[in-house]
Short mmCIF file of N, CA and C in Angstrom, two decimals:
data_model
loop_
_atom_site.label_atom_id
_atom_site.label_comp_id
_atom_site.label_asym_id
_atom_site.label_seq_id
_atom_site.Cartn_x
_atom_site.Cartn_y
_atom_site.Cartn_z
N MET A 1080 117.55 -99.32 -74.18
CA MET A 1080 117.15 -98.18 -73.84
C MET A 1080 116.60 -97.20 -74.77
N PRO A 1081 115.24 -96.69 -74.42
CA PRO A 1081 114.70 -96.07 -75.44
C PRO A 1081 114.52 -95.02 -75.65
N LEU A 1082 114.81 -94.34 -76.85
CA LEU A 1082 114.93 -93.20 -76.89
C LEU A 1082 113.99 -92.23 -77.62
N PHE A 1083 113.82 -91.27 -77.01
CA PHE A 1083 112.59 -90.51 -77.53
C PHE A 1083 112.90 -89.39 -78.42
N ALA A 1084 112.36 -89.06 -79.32
CA ALA A 1084 112.15 -87.75 -80.20
C ALA A 1084 111.08 -87.12 -80.66
N PHE A 1085 110.74 -85.66 -80.50
CA PHE A 1085 109.44 -85.02 -80.23
C PHE A 1085 109.77 -84.43 -81.19
N ALA A 1086 109.15 -83.89 -82.47
CA ALA A 1086 109.21 -82.70 -83.32
C ALA A 1086 107.84 -82.10 -83.91
N GLN A 1087 107.59 -81.45 -84.49
CA GLN A 1087 107.08 -80.70 -85.17
C GLN A 1087 106.42 -81.30 -86.06
N GLY A 1088 104.82 -81.48 -86.21
CA GLY A 1088 104.98 -82.34 -87.33
C GLY A 1088 104.44 -81.08 -88.69
N PRO A 1089 104.61 -81.88 -90.19
CA PRO A 1089 105.29 -81.41 -90.84
C PRO A 1089 104.22 -80.25 -91.71
N GLY A 1090 102.81 -80.49 -90.78
CA GLY A 1090 101.93 -79.55 -91.40
C GLY A 1090 101.36 -78.04 -90.43
N THR A 1091 101.94 -78.05 -89.83
CA THR A 1091 101.93 -76.96 -88.32
C THR A 1091 103.09 -76.41 -88.35
N PRO A 1092 102.55 -74.79 -88.81
CA PRO A 1092 103.64 -74.00 -88.59
C PRO A 1092 103.89 -73.34 -87.15
N LEU A 1093 105.45 -72.99 -86.89
CA LEU A 1093 105.98 -72.64 -85.74
C LEU A 1093 105.07 -70.84 -85.58
N LYS A 1094 104.03 -70.79 -84.24
CA LYS A 1094 103.87 -69.74 -83.99
C LYS A 1094 104.59 -68.86 -82.66
N LEU A 1095 105.19 -67.82 -83.35
CA LEU A 1095 105.88 -67.24 -81.90
C LEU A 1095 105.16 -66.53 -81.26
N PRO A 1096 104.83 -65.67 -80.05
CA PRO A 1096 104.00 -64.59 -79.48
C PRO A 1096 104.69 -63.47 -79.83
N ASP A 1097 103.82 -62.51 -80.49
CA ASP A 1097 104.36 -61.06 -80.70
C ASP A 1097 104.12 -60.30 -79.04
N THR A 1098 105.64 -60.05 -79.07
CA THR A 1098 106.15 -59.65 -77.75
C THR A 1098 105.85 -57.86 -77.46
N LEU A 1099 105.49 -57.59 -79.05
CA LEU A 1099 105.71 -55.89 -78.99
C LEU A 1099 104.46 -55.54 -79.51
N LYS A 1100 103.36 -56.11 -78.85
CA LYS A 1100 102.04 -56.03 -79.34
C LYS A 1100 101.62 -54.59 -78.39
N PRO A 1101 100.89 -53.92 -79.28
CA PRO A 1101 100.58 -52.58 -78.62
C PRO A 1101 99.68 -53.12 -77.35
N GLN A 1102 99.37 -52.50 -76.13
CA GLN A 1102 98.68 -52.34 -75.78
C GLN A 1102 97.72 -51.34 -75.52
N GLN A 1103 96.68 -51.03 -74.89
CA GLN A 1103 95.16 -50.34 -74.86
C GLN A 1103 96.05 -49.02 -74.04
N ILE A 1104 95.92 -48.48 -73.99
CA ILE A 1104 96.59 -47.17 -72.77
C ILE A 1104 95.34 -46.79 -72.39
N ASP A 1105 95.17 -46.68 -71.09
CA ASP A 1105 93.87 -46.15 -70.22
C ASP A 1105 94.10 -44.80 -69.80
N PRO A 1106 93.76 -43.65 -70.38
CA PRO A 1106 94.21 -42.57 -70.02
C PRO A 1106 93.75 -42.06 -68.23
N LEU A 1107 92.44 -42.80 -67.77
CA LEU A 1107 92.38 -42.41 -66.45
C LEU A 1107 93.04 -43.45 -65.60
N ARG A 1108 94.01 -44.15 -65.90
CA ARG A 1108 94.62 -44.98 -65.02
C ARG A 1108 95.27 -44.42 -64.20
N PRO A 1109 96.48 -43.52 -64.20
CA PRO A 1109 97.26 -42.65 -63.33
C PRO A 1109 96.13 -42.04 -62.23
N ALA A 1110 95.08 -41.43 -62.61
CA ALA A 1110 93.79 -40.76 -62.06
C ALA A 1110 93.28 -41.88 -61.08
N LYS A 1111 93.13 -42.81 -61.15
CA LYS A 1111 92.62 -43.64 -60.43
C LYS A 1111 93.53 -44.40 -59.48
N ALA A 1112 94.60 -44.34 -59.90
CA ALA A 1112 95.54 -44.59 -59.30
C ALA A 1112 96.08 -43.77 -57.99
N ALA A 1113 96.10 -42.61 -57.96
CA ALA A 1113 96.15 -41.32 -57.42
C ALA A 1113 94.60 -41.17 -56.85
N PHE A 1114 93.46 -41.68 -57.18
CA PHE A 1114 92.61 -41.74 -56.29
C PHE A 1114 92.47 -42.91 -55.19
N TYR A 1115 93.09 -44.09 -55.66
CA TYR A 1115 92.77 -44.77 -54.68
C TYR A 1115 93.90 -44.91 -53.33
N SER A 1116 95.14 -44.19 -53.98
CA SER A 1116 96.13 -43.93 -53.02
C SER A 1116 95.64 -42.75 -51.75
N ALA A 1117 94.98 -41.78 -52.17
CA ALA A 1117 94.34 -41.12 -51.85
C ALA A 1117 93.21 -41.67 -50.75
N ILE A 1118 92.27 -42.07 -51.27
CA ILE A 1118 91.49 -42.52 -50.20
C ILE A 1118 91.42 -43.85 -48.95
N LEU A 1119 92.73 -44.48 -49.49
CA LEU A 1119 93.43 -45.72 -48.39
C LEU A 1119 95.11 -45.74 -48.78
N PRO A 1120 95.50 -45.21 -48.12
CA PRO A 1120 97.42 -45.48 -48.71
C PRO A 1120 97.83 -47.12 -49.13
N GLY A 1121 98.55 -47.46 -49.87
CA GLY A 1121 98.56 -48.37 -50.26
C GLY A 1121 97.54 -49.12 -51.20
N LEU A 1122 96.59 -48.78 -51.63
CA LEU A 1122 95.55 -49.18 -52.31
C LEU A 1122 95.98 -48.67 -53.70
N GLY A 1123 96.16 -47.65 -54.39
CA GLY A 1123 96.98 -47.20 -55.95
C GLY A 1123 98.09 -48.08 -56.23
N GLN A 1124 98.93 -48.39 -55.24
CA GLN A 1124 99.94 -49.34 -55.49
C GLN A 1124 99.20 -50.90 -55.74
N ALA A 1125 98.39 -51.00 -54.77
CA ALA A 1125 97.83 -52.28 -55.14
C ALA A 1125 96.83 -52.45 -56.61
N TYR A 1126 96.76 -51.18 -57.13
CA TYR A 1126 95.72 -50.96 -58.35
C TYR A 1126 96.79 -51.32 -59.20
N ASN A 1127 97.87 -50.83 -59.18
CA ASN A 1127 99.31 -51.02 -60.66
C ASN A 1127 99.72 -52.06 -60.19
N LYS A 1128 99.70 -53.28 -59.51
CA LYS A 1128 99.88 -54.37 -59.12
C LYS A 1128 101.58 -54.53 -58.81
N LYS A 1129 101.72 -53.18 -57.94
CA LYS A 1129 103.11 -53.23 -57.16
C LYS A 1129 103.07 -53.51 -55.68
N TYR A 1130 102.66 -54.95 -55.25
CA TYR A 1130 102.10 -55.51 -54.09
C TYR A 1130 103.30 -54.76 -53.07
N TRP A 1131 104.69 -55.18 -53.40
CA TRP A 1131 106.13 -55.01 -52.37
C TRP A 1131 105.72 -53.32 -52.01
N LYS A 1132 105.66 -52.60 -52.64
CA LYS A 1132 105.25 -51.16 -52.13
C LYS A 1132 104.75 -50.55 -51.12
N ILE A 1133 103.52 -51.69 -50.39
CA ILE A 1133 102.41 -51.55 -49.78
C ILE A 1133 102.98 -51.09 -48.01
N PRO A 1134 103.53 -52.66 -47.95
CA PRO A 1134 104.43 -52.69 -46.84
C PRO A 1134 105.31 -51.19 -46.31
N ILE A 1135 105.94 -51.23 -47.26
CA ILE A 1135 107.04 -49.75 -47.23
C ILE A 1135 106.09 -48.45 -47.32
N VAL A 1136 104.51 -48.23 -47.63
CA VAL A 1136 103.97 -47.46 -47.38
C VAL A 1136 103.33 -47.43 -46.06
N TYR A 1137 103.16 -48.41 -45.42
CA TYR A 1137 102.75 -48.54 -44.14
C TYR A 1137 103.33 -48.25 -43.04
N GLY A 1138 104.71 -48.91 -43.26
CA GLY A 1138 105.64 -48.56 -42.67
C GLY A 1138 106.31 -46.94 -42.31
N ALA A 1139 106.24 -46.49 -43.20
CA ALA A 1139 106.73 -44.83 -43.36
C ALA A 1139 105.42 -44.40 -42.77
N LEU A 1140 104.45 -44.57 -43.05
CA LEU A 1140 103.24 -43.71 -42.76
C LEU A 1140 102.87 -44.27 -40.58
N GLY A 1141 103.16 -45.49 -40.49
CA GLY A 1141 103.22 -45.83 -39.33
C GLY A 1141 104.30 -45.54 -38.52
N THR A 1142 105.67 -45.09 -38.76
CA THR A 1142 106.59 -44.87 -38.36
C THR A 1142 106.47 -43.13 -38.21
N GLY A 1143 105.93 -42.54 -38.74
CA GLY A 1143 105.82 -40.99 -38.63
C GLY A 1143 104.53 -40.77 -37.70
N PHE A 1144 103.40 -41.69 -38.01
CA PHE A 1144 102.10 -41.60 -36.80
C PHE A 1144 103.30 -42.15 -35.34
N PHE A 1145 104.08 -42.75 -34.96
CA PHE A 1145 104.22 -43.54 -33.92
C PHE A 1145 105.27 -42.27 -33.65
N ILE A 1146 105.91 -41.49 -34.09
CA ILE A 1146 106.85 -40.34 -33.53
C ILE A 1146 106.18 -39.04 -33.00
N TYR A 1147 104.93 -38.83 -34.03
CA TYR A 1147 103.93 -38.01 -33.54
C TYR A 1147 103.57 -38.20 -32.48
N GLN A 1148 102.90 -39.56 -31.85
CA GLN A 1148 102.17 -39.71 -30.61
C GLN A 1148 103.34 -39.58 -29.37
N ARG A 1149 104.06 -40.25 -29.91
CA ARG A 1149 105.26 -39.76 -28.79
C ARG A 1149 105.91 -38.77 -28.44
N ASN A 1150 105.84 -37.61 -29.76
CA ASN A 1150 105.98 -36.65 -29.08
C ASN A 1150 104.98 -36.19 -28.79
N ASN A 1151 103.88 -35.86 -28.90
CA ASN A 1151 102.91 -35.26 -28.60
C ASN A 1151 102.82 -35.95 -26.61
N ASN A 1152 102.93 -36.87 -26.79
CA ASN A 1152 102.89 -37.50 -24.90
C ASN A 1152 103.35 -36.67 -24.45
N GLU A 1153 104.47 -37.01 -24.79
CA GLU A 1153 106.16 -36.03 -24.14
C GLU A 1153 105.56 -34.36 -23.72
N TYR A 1154 104.82 -34.05 -24.43
CA TYR A 1154 104.88 -32.76 -24.74
C TYR A 1154 103.79 -32.09 -23.64
N HIS A 1155 102.51 -33.30 -23.70
CA HIS A 1155 101.15 -32.92 -22.68
C HIS A 1155 101.93 -33.11 -21.16
N LYS A 1156 103.08 -34.59 -21.17
CA LYS A 1156 103.46 -34.43 -19.65
C LYS A 1156 104.31 -33.52 -19.19
N PHE A 1157 104.92 -32.69 -20.14
CA PHE A 1157 105.72 -31.45 -19.82
C PHE A 1157 105.12 -30.21 -19.24
N ARG A 1158 104.08 -30.56 -19.93
CA ARG A 1158 103.24 -29.37 -19.95
C ARG A 1158 102.46 -29.08 -18.62
N THR A 1159 101.72 -30.39 -18.43
CA THR A 1159 100.89 -30.65 -17.39
C THR A 1159 101.58 -30.62 -16.18
N ALA A 1160 103.12 -30.84 -16.00
CA ALA A 1160 104.08 -30.57 -14.86
C ALA A 1160 104.32 -29.15 -14.69
N TYR A 1161 104.49 -28.44 -15.31
CA TYR A 1161 104.73 -27.20 -15.66
C TYR A 1161 103.45 -26.35 -14.95
N LYS A 1162 102.34 -26.81 -15.61
CA LYS A 1162 100.85 -26.29 -14.94
C LYS A 1162 100.92 -26.39 -13.27
N GLN A 1163 101.38 -27.99 -13.38
CA GLN A 1163 101.13 -27.77 -11.75
C GLN A 1163 101.72 -27.23 -11.16
N ARG A 1164 103.01 -27.17 -11.42
CA ARG A 1164 104.17 -26.21 -10.50
C ARG A 1164 103.56 -25.03 -10.37
N LEU A 1165 102.94 -24.12 -11.34
CA LEU A 1165 102.44 -23.14 -11.43
C LEU A 1165 101.07 -22.87 -10.64
N ALA A 1166 100.61 -23.85 -10.71
CA ALA A 1166 99.29 -24.20 -9.67
C ALA A 1166 99.74 -24.29 -8.05
N GLY A 1167 101.36 -24.78 -8.06
CA GLY A 1167 101.27 -25.04 -6.46
C GLY A 1167 101.72 -26.42 -6.23
N GLN A 1168 101.39 -27.26 -7.09
CA GLN A 1168 100.74 -28.78 -6.55
C GLN A 1168 102.29 -29.32 -6.79
N PRO A 1169 102.56 -30.39 -6.38
CA PRO A 1169 103.98 -31.48 -6.74
C PRO A 1169 103.31 -31.73 -8.04
N ASP A 1170 104.26 -31.70 -9.10
CA ASP A 1170 104.53 -32.10 -10.35
C ASP A 1170 104.63 -33.93 -10.32
N GLN A 1171 104.69 -34.31 -11.27
CA GLN A 1171 104.98 -35.72 -11.53
C GLN A 1171 106.47 -36.32 -11.39
N PHE A 1172 107.53 -35.12 -11.73
CA PHE A 1172 108.88 -35.14 -11.97
C PHE A 1172 109.79 -34.93 -10.02
N LEU A 1173 108.86 -34.43 -9.52
CA LEU A 1173 108.94 -34.15 -7.80
C LEU A 1173 110.03 -33.03 -7.55
N GLY A 1174 110.17 -31.75 -8.81
CA GLY A 1174 110.90 -30.85 -8.37
C GLY A 1174 112.65 -30.84 -9.41
N GLN A 1175 112.59 -32.84 -10.18
CA GLN A 1175 113.87 -33.13 -10.63
C GLN A 1175 114.23 -31.91 -11.47
N TYR A 1176 113.18 -31.12 -12.47
CA TYR A 1176 113.86 -30.20 -13.68
C TYR A 1176 113.33 -28.88 -12.85
N ASN A 1177 113.98 -27.53 -13.40
CA ASN A 1177 113.52 -26.24 -13.27
C ASN A 1177 112.38 -26.05 -14.25
N ASP A 1178 111.52 -24.64 -13.61
CA ASP A 1178 110.99 -24.19 -14.66
C ASP A 1178 111.27 -24.17 -16.15
N GLN A 1179 112.25 -23.77 -16.44
CA GLN A 1179 112.94 -23.31 -17.30
C GLN A 1179 113.58 -24.71 -18.52
N THR A 1180 113.49 -25.65 -17.50
CA THR A 1180 113.61 -26.86 -18.58
C THR A 1180 112.58 -27.54 -18.79
N LEU A 1181 111.60 -27.13 -17.97
CA LEU A 1181 110.12 -27.71 -17.90
C LEU A 1181 109.63 -26.93 -19.34
N ILE A 1182 109.59 -25.67 -19.47
CA ILE A 1182 109.43 -24.71 -20.78
C ILE A 1182 110.41 -25.12 -21.97
N SER A 1183 111.07 -25.18 -21.52
CA SER A 1183 112.43 -25.84 -23.33
C SER A 1183 111.97 -27.38 -23.62
N ALA A 1184 111.73 -28.17 -22.62
CA ALA A 1184 110.92 -29.25 -22.96
C ALA A 1184 109.72 -29.26 -23.66
N GLN A 1185 108.97 -28.55 -23.32
CA GLN A 1185 107.45 -28.39 -23.73
C GLN A 1185 107.56 -27.70 -25.20
N ARG A 1186 108.65 -27.12 -25.37
CA ARG A 1186 109.21 -26.26 -26.99
C ARG A 1186 109.68 -27.33 -27.68
N THR A 1187 110.44 -28.04 -27.18
CA THR A 1187 111.75 -29.58 -28.01
C THR A 1187 110.63 -29.94 -28.68
N PHE A 1188 109.51 -30.74 -27.55
CA PHE A 1188 108.54 -31.86 -28.11
C PHE A 1188 107.51 -31.23 -28.92
N GLN A 1189 107.00 -29.80 -28.74
CA GLN A 1189 106.20 -29.35 -29.81
C GLN A 1189 106.32 -28.92 -31.03
N ARG A 1190 107.82 -28.43 -31.36
CA ARG A 1190 108.29 -28.54 -32.09
C ARG A 1190 108.30 -30.09 -33.15
N ASN A 1191 109.07 -30.95 -32.52
CA ASN A 1191 109.40 -31.97 -32.66
C ASN A 1191 107.98 -32.92 -33.63
N ARG A 1192 106.93 -32.69 -32.33
CA ARG A 1192 105.64 -33.06 -32.50
C ARG A 1192 105.22 -32.90 -34.05
N ASP A 1193 105.78 -31.49 -34.24
CA ASP A 1193 104.65 -30.57 -35.50
C ASP A 1193 105.56 -30.95 -36.81
N LEU A 1194 106.99 -31.15 -36.59
CA LEU A 1194 107.47 -31.49 -37.34
C LEU A 1194 107.33 -33.03 -38.13
N SER A 1195 107.33 -34.01 -37.31
CA SER A 1195 106.74 -35.14 -37.61
C SER A 1195 105.46 -35.46 -38.10
N LEU A 1196 104.63 -34.45 -37.82
CA LEU A 1196 103.32 -34.69 -38.40
C LEU A 1196 103.74 -34.04 -40.06
N LEU A 1197 104.21 -32.64 -40.24
CA LEU A 1197 104.80 -32.56 -41.94
C LEU A 1197 105.48 -33.72 -42.34
N VAL A 1198 106.52 -34.26 -42.29
CA VAL A 1198 106.71 -35.15 -42.59
C VAL A 1198 105.80 -36.63 -42.74
N THR A 1199 105.18 -36.65 -41.99
CA THR A 1199 103.74 -38.03 -41.66
C THR A 1199 103.06 -37.38 -43.45
N VAL A 1200 102.92 -36.26 -43.31
CA VAL A 1200 102.02 -35.78 -44.65
C VAL A 1200 102.43 -35.53 -45.80
N GLY A 1201 103.63 -35.36 -45.75
CA GLY A 1201 105.06 -35.68 -46.89
C GLY A 1201 105.15 -36.91 -46.97
N LEU A 1202 104.67 -37.42 -46.44
CA LEU A 1202 105.00 -39.11 -47.05
C LEU A 1202 103.63 -39.42 -47.83
N TYR A 1203 102.47 -39.08 -47.31
CA TYR A 1203 101.18 -39.49 -47.50
C TYR A 1203 101.22 -39.22 -48.96
N VAL A 1204 101.58 -37.99 -49.22
CA VAL A 1204 101.49 -37.33 -50.45
C VAL A 1204 102.21 -38.04 -51.18
N LEU A 1205 103.72 -38.22 -50.95
CA LEU A 1205 104.69 -39.02 -51.95
C LEU A 1205 103.58 -40.86 -52.05
N ASN A 1206 103.09 -40.95 -51.02
CA ASN A 1206 102.72 -42.15 -51.53
C ASN A 1206 101.41 -42.03 -53.01
N ILE A 1207 100.75 -40.93 -52.75
CA ILE A 1207 99.60 -40.89 -53.89
C ILE A 1207 100.67 -40.02 -55.26
N ILE A 1208 101.50 -39.27 -55.15
CA ILE A 1208 102.88 -39.52 -56.33
C ILE A 1208 103.00 -40.35 -56.91
N ASP A 1209 103.38 -41.55 -56.07
CA ASP A 1209 104.00 -42.89 -56.40
C ASP A 1209 102.99 -43.25 -56.88
N ALA A 1210 102.07 -43.53 -56.66
CA ALA A 1210 101.08 -44.22 -57.71
C ALA A 1210 100.49 -43.43 -58.89
N ASN A 1211 100.40 -42.23 -58.50
CA ASN A 1211 100.31 -42.01 -60.37
C ASN A 1211 101.39 -42.00 -61.26
N VAL A 1212 102.48 -41.96 -60.52
CA VAL A 1212 103.44 -41.70 -61.30
C VAL A 1212 104.10 -43.30 -61.74
N ASP A 1213 103.68 -44.35 -61.32
CA ASP A 1213 104.26 -45.42 -61.77
C ASP A 1213 102.88 -45.83 -62.20
N ALA A 1214 101.76 -45.67 -62.69
CA ALA A 1214 100.53 -45.65 -63.44
C ALA A 1214 100.84 -44.94 -64.73
N HIS A 1215 101.24 -43.87 -64.77
CA HIS A 1215 102.05 -43.28 -65.90
C HIS A 1215 102.83 -44.00 -66.55
N LEU A 1216 103.94 -44.67 -65.67
CA LEU A 1216 105.30 -45.37 -66.04
C LEU A 1216 104.66 -46.84 -66.65
N LYS A 1217 103.62 -47.57 -66.71
CA LYS A 1217 103.36 -48.46 -67.03
C LYS A 1217 102.41 -48.47 -68.26
N GLN A 1218 102.27 -47.07 -69.07
CA GLN A 1218 101.71 -46.95 -69.98
C GLN A 1218 102.87 -46.75 -71.08
N TYR A 1219 103.87 -46.35 -70.32
CA TYR A 1219 104.85 -46.37 -71.35
C TYR A 1219 105.74 -47.01 -72.30
N ASN A 1220 105.87 -46.79 -73.65
CA ASN A 1220 106.38 -47.69 -74.59
C ASN A 1220 107.95 -48.14 -74.66
N VAL A 1221 108.57 -49.18 -74.06
CA VAL A 1221 109.46 -49.48 -73.97
C VAL A 1221 109.64 -50.69 -75.20
N ASN A 1222 110.59 -50.31 -76.11
CA ASN A 1222 110.73 -51.71 -77.07
C ASN A 1222 111.84 -51.19 -77.94
N GLU A 1223 112.24 -52.38 -78.67
CA GLU A 1223 113.44 -52.68 -78.93
C GLU A 1223 114.43 -51.45 -79.78
N THR A 1224 113.35 -50.25 -80.56
CA THR A 1224 113.65 -49.27 -81.21
C THR A 1224 114.47 -48.21 -80.33
N LEU A 1225 114.68 -48.14 -79.51
CA LEU A 1225 115.06 -47.43 -78.53
C LEU A 1225 116.21 -47.94 -77.26
N THR A 1226 117.63 -47.98 -77.49
CA THR A 1226 118.54 -48.78 -76.44
C THR A 1226 119.58 -48.17 -76.52
N VAL A 1227 119.90 -47.80 -74.91
CA VAL A 1227 121.31 -46.96 -74.24
C VAL A 1227 122.22 -48.28 -74.00
N VAL A 1228 123.24 -48.36 -75.20
CA VAL A 1228 124.65 -49.07 -74.52
C VAL A 1228 125.77 -48.58 -74.56
N PRO A 1229 126.53 -49.16 -73.22
CA PRO A 1229 127.46 -48.60 -73.09
C PRO A 1229 128.64 -49.11 -73.88
N GLU A 1230 129.53 -48.36 -74.07
CA GLU A 1230 130.65 -49.05 -74.90
C GLU A 1230 132.12 -48.07 -74.64
N ILE A 1231 133.20 -49.10 -74.55
CA ILE A 1231 134.50 -48.97 -74.20
C ILE A 1231 135.04 -48.97 -76.10
N PHE A 1232 135.77 -48.18 -76.12
CA PHE A 1232 136.28 -48.23 -77.44
C PHE A 1232 137.70 -47.12 -77.48
N PRO A 1233 138.79 -47.76 -77.91
CA PRO A 1233 140.41 -47.49 -78.21
C PRO A 1233 140.02 -46.04 -78.84
N SER A 1234 140.83 -45.01 -78.33
CA SER A 1234 141.14 -43.52 -78.53
C SER A 1234 141.90 -43.52 -79.98
N GLU A 1235 141.55 -42.95 -80.94
CA GLU A 1235 142.17 -43.03 -82.28
C GLU A 1235 143.95 -42.30 -82.43
N ILE A 1236 143.95 -41.35 -81.28
CA ILE A 1236 145.45 -40.55 -81.60
C ILE A 1236 145.58 -41.40 -80.15
N SER A 1237 145.40 -41.78 -79.01
CA SER A 1237 146.81 -42.36 -77.97
C SER A 1237 146.46 -43.93 -77.70
N ASN A 1238 145.48 -44.19 -78.36
CA ASN A 1238 145.25 -46.13 -77.80
C ASN A 1238 145.24 -46.22 -76.76
N VAL A 1239 144.34 -44.89 -75.82
CA VAL A 1239 143.67 -45.64 -74.75
C VAL A 1239 142.45 -45.57 -74.53
N GLN A 1240 141.91 -47.04 -73.47
CA GLN A 1240 140.49 -47.00 -73.52
C GLN A 1240 139.19 -45.74 -73.43
N ASN A 1241 138.75 -45.55 -73.95
CA ASN A 1241 137.55 -44.43 -73.91
C ASN A 1241 136.01 -44.95 -73.11
N ILE A 1242 135.70 -44.35 -72.10
CA ILE A 1242 134.34 -44.86 -71.95
C ILE A 1242 133.30 -43.96 -72.62
N GLY A 1243 131.87 -44.61 -73.01
CA GLY A 1243 131.03 -43.60 -74.13
C GLY A 1243 129.76 -44.40 -73.34
N LEU A 1244 128.71 -43.54 -73.96
CA LEU A 1244 127.44 -43.96 -73.67
C LEU A 1244 126.79 -44.17 -75.33
N THR A 1245 126.23 -44.91 -75.69
CA THR A 1245 125.49 -44.56 -77.15
C THR A 1245 124.10 -44.46 -76.77
N LEU A 1246 123.42 -43.65 -77.29
CA LEU A 1246 122.22 -43.78 -77.29
C LEU A 1246 121.51 -43.85 -79.23
N GLN A 1247 120.79 -44.82 -79.46
CA GLN A 1247 120.07 -45.21 -80.48
C GLN A 1247 118.46 -45.40 -80.81
N TYR A 1248 117.89 -44.60 -81.71
CA TYR A 1248 116.38 -44.74 -81.67
C TYR A 1248 116.56 -44.79 -83.41
N GLN A 1249 115.36 -46.39 -83.52
CA GLN A 1249 115.16 -46.48 -84.99
C GLN A 1249 113.99 -46.28 -85.31
N PHE A 1250 113.65 -45.64 -86.38
CA PHE A 1250 112.09 -45.34 -86.92
C PHE A 1250 111.87 -46.28 -87.86
#
């Protein structure tokens, strides 16, 4: 059975890639990411190459719009029924609810509709903030000079194990 061995020739030195090579910082990158997310939700996440966040953004905004639309439809359904009842016409509920119930349902669905609109706008703003912060954090320098290491060490007095956290920064 033949055996194969590969080795580096004597004249070629081994070159290791420099993993701590500084990258150029683009100061406009966070502003671009926020602008892209403001124009089209999820576009800032794509600009930051965080593609897994795009379905979350669209799922959150789509759910907010769905809940808004559902509450708006229910609000208009009860409002139309109340207006028909005031005009003396038969409403779609055929007298199933009294006037006070129709007014209460209108108020409830209107409040839920307005609240869902505020939550959806908040999620839209959160999408922009996420793209901006993520672009800022991409430029943050993380290297071996800053370490946080958990430690377990015995107490000198009682010989009981203590848990601590060590933060080291090397210049």
